[in-house]
PDB file of C-alpha atoms in Angstrom:
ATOM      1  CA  UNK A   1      13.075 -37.563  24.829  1.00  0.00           C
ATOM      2  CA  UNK A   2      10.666 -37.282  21.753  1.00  0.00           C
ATOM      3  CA  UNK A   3       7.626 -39.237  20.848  1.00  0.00           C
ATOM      4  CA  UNK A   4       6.852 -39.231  17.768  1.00  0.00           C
ATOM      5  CA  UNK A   5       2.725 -39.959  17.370  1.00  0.00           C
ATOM      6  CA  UNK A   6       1.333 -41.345  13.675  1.00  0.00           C
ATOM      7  CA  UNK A   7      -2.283 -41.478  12.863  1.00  0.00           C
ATOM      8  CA  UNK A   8      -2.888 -44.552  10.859  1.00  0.00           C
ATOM      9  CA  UNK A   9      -5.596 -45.393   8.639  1.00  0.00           C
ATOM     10  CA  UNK A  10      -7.671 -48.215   9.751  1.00  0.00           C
ATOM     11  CA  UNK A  11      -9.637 -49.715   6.779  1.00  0.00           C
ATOM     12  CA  UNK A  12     -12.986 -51.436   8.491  1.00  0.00           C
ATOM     13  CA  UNK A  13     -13.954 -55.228   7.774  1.00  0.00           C
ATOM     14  CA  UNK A  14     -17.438 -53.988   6.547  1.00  0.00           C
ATOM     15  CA  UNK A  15     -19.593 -50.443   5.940  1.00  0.00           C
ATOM     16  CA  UNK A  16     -22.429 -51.636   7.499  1.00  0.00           C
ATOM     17  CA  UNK A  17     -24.293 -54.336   9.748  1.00  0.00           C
ATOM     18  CA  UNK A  18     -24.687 -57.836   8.183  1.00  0.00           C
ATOM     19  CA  UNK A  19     -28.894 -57.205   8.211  1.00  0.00           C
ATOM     20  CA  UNK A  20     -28.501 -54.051   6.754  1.00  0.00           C
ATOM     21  CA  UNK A  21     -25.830 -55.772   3.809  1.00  0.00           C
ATOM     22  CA  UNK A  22     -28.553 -58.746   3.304  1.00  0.00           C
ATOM     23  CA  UNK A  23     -31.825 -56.535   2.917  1.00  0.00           C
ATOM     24  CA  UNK A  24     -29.765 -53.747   0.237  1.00  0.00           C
ATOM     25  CA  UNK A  25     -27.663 -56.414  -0.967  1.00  0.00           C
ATOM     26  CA  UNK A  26     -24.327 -54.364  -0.836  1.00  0.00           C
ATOM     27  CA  UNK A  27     -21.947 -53.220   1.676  1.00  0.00           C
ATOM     28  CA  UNK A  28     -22.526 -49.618   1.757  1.00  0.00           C
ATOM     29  CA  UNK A  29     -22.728 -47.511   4.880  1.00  0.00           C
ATOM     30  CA  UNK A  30     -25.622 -47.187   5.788  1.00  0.00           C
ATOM     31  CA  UNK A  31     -27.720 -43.846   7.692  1.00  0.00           C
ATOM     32  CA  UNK A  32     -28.581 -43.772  11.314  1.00  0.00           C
ATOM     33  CA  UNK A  33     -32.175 -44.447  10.597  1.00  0.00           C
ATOM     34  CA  UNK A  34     -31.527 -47.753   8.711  1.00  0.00           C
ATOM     35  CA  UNK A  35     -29.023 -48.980  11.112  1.00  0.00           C
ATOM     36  CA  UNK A  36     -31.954 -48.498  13.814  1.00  0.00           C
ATOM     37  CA  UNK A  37     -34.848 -49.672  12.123  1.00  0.00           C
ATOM     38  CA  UNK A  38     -34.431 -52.271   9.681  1.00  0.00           C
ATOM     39  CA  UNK A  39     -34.944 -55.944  10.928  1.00  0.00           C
ATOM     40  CA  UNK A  40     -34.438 -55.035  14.151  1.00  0.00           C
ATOM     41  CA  UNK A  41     -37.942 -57.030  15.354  1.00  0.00           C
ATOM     42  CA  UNK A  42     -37.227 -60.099  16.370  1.00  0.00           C
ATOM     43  CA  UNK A  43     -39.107 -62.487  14.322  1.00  0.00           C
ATOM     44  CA  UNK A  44     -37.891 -66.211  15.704  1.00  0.00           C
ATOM     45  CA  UNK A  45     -36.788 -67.872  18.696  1.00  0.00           C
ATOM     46  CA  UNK A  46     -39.180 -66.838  21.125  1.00  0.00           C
ATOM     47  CA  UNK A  47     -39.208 -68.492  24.308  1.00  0.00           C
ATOM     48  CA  UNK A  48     -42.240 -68.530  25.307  1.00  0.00           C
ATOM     49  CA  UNK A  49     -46.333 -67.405  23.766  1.00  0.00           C
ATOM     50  CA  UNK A  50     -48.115 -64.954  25.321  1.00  0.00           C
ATOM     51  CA  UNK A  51     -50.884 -65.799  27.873  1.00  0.00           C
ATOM     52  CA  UNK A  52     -53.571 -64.340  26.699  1.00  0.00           C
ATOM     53  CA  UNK A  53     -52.839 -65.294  23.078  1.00  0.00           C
ATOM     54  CA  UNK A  54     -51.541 -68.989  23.114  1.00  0.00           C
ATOM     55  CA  UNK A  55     -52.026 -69.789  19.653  1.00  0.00           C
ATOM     56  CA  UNK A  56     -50.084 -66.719  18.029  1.00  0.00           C
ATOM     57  CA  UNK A  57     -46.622 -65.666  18.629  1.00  0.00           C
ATOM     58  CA  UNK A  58     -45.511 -62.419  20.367  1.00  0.00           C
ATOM     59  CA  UNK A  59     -45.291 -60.405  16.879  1.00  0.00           C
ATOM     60  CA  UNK A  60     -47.527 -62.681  15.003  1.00  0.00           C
ATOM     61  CA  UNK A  61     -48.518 -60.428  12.146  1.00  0.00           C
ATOM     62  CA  UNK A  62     -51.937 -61.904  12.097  1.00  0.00           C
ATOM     63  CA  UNK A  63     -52.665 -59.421  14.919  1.00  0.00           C
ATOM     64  CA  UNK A  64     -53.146 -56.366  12.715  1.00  0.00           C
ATOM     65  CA  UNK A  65     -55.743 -55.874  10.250  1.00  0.00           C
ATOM     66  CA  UNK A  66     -53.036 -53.735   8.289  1.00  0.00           C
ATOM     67  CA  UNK A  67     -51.343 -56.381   5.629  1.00  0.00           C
ATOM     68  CA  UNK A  68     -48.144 -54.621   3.975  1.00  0.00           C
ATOM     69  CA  UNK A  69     -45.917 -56.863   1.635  1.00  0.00           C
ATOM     70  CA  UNK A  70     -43.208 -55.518   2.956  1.00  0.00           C
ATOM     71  CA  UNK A  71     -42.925 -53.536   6.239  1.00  0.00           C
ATOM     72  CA  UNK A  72     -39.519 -52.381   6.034  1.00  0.00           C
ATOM     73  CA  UNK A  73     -40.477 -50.551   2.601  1.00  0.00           C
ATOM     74  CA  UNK A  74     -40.875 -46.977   4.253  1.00  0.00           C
ATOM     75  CA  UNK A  75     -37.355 -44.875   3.725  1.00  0.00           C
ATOM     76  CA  UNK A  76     -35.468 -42.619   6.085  1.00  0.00           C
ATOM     77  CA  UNK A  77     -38.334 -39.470   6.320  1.00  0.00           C
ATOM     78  CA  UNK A  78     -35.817 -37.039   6.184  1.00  0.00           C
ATOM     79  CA  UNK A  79     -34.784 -37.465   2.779  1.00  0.00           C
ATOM     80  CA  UNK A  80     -38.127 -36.307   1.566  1.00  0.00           C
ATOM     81  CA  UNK A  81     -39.249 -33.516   3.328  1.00  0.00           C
ATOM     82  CA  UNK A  82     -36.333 -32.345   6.057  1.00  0.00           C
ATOM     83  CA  UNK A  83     -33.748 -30.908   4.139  1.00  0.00           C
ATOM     84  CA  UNK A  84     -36.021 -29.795   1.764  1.00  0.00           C
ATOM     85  CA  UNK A  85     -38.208 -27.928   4.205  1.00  0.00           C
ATOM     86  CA  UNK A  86     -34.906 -26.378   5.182  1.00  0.00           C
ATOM     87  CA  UNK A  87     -33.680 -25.210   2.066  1.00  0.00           C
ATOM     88  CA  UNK A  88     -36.990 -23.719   1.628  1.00  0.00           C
ATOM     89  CA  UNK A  89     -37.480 -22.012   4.760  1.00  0.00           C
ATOM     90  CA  UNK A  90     -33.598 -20.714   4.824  1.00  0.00           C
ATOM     91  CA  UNK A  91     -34.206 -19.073   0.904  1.00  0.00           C
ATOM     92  CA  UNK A  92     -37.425 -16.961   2.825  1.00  0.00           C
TER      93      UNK A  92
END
């Protein structure tokens, strides 16, 4: 008896999550840190308002003084100082 076993090359529907497709605007694969923090708040749909806030939702962003136009603008911190604290360290 012989069995004979293939590997076969599977291509994948998509790189990357549909939120992370819509926010970079192309289907690229996309790091660990993106996958697990962009648009991952929930933002509508809640069920109910909190009870000792009635008149704001849960993540109502009127309940920080801190206004960003975008809070989803900070990158992956490795990038910038990581690796290159690595490299730096491994050269001394």
């Amino acid at each position: 008896m012989n069995i004979d076993i293939q590997a076969e090359a599977i291509t994948p529907r998509r790189q990357t999550f549909s939120h992370i497709a819509r926010r970079f605007g192309v289907d690229k694969p996309a790091s660990r840190y993106e996958e697990a923090t962009f648009d991952v708040q929930p933002v509508t749909n809640f069920h109910y308002r909190p009870t000792w806030d009635p008149e704001r939702e849960l993540f109502d962003p009127r309940r920080t003084a801190v206004e960003m136009a975008d809070w989803y603008s900070f990158r992956d911190p490795r990038q910038f100082y990581y690796a290159t604290y690595n490299i730096n360290r491994a050269a001394m």
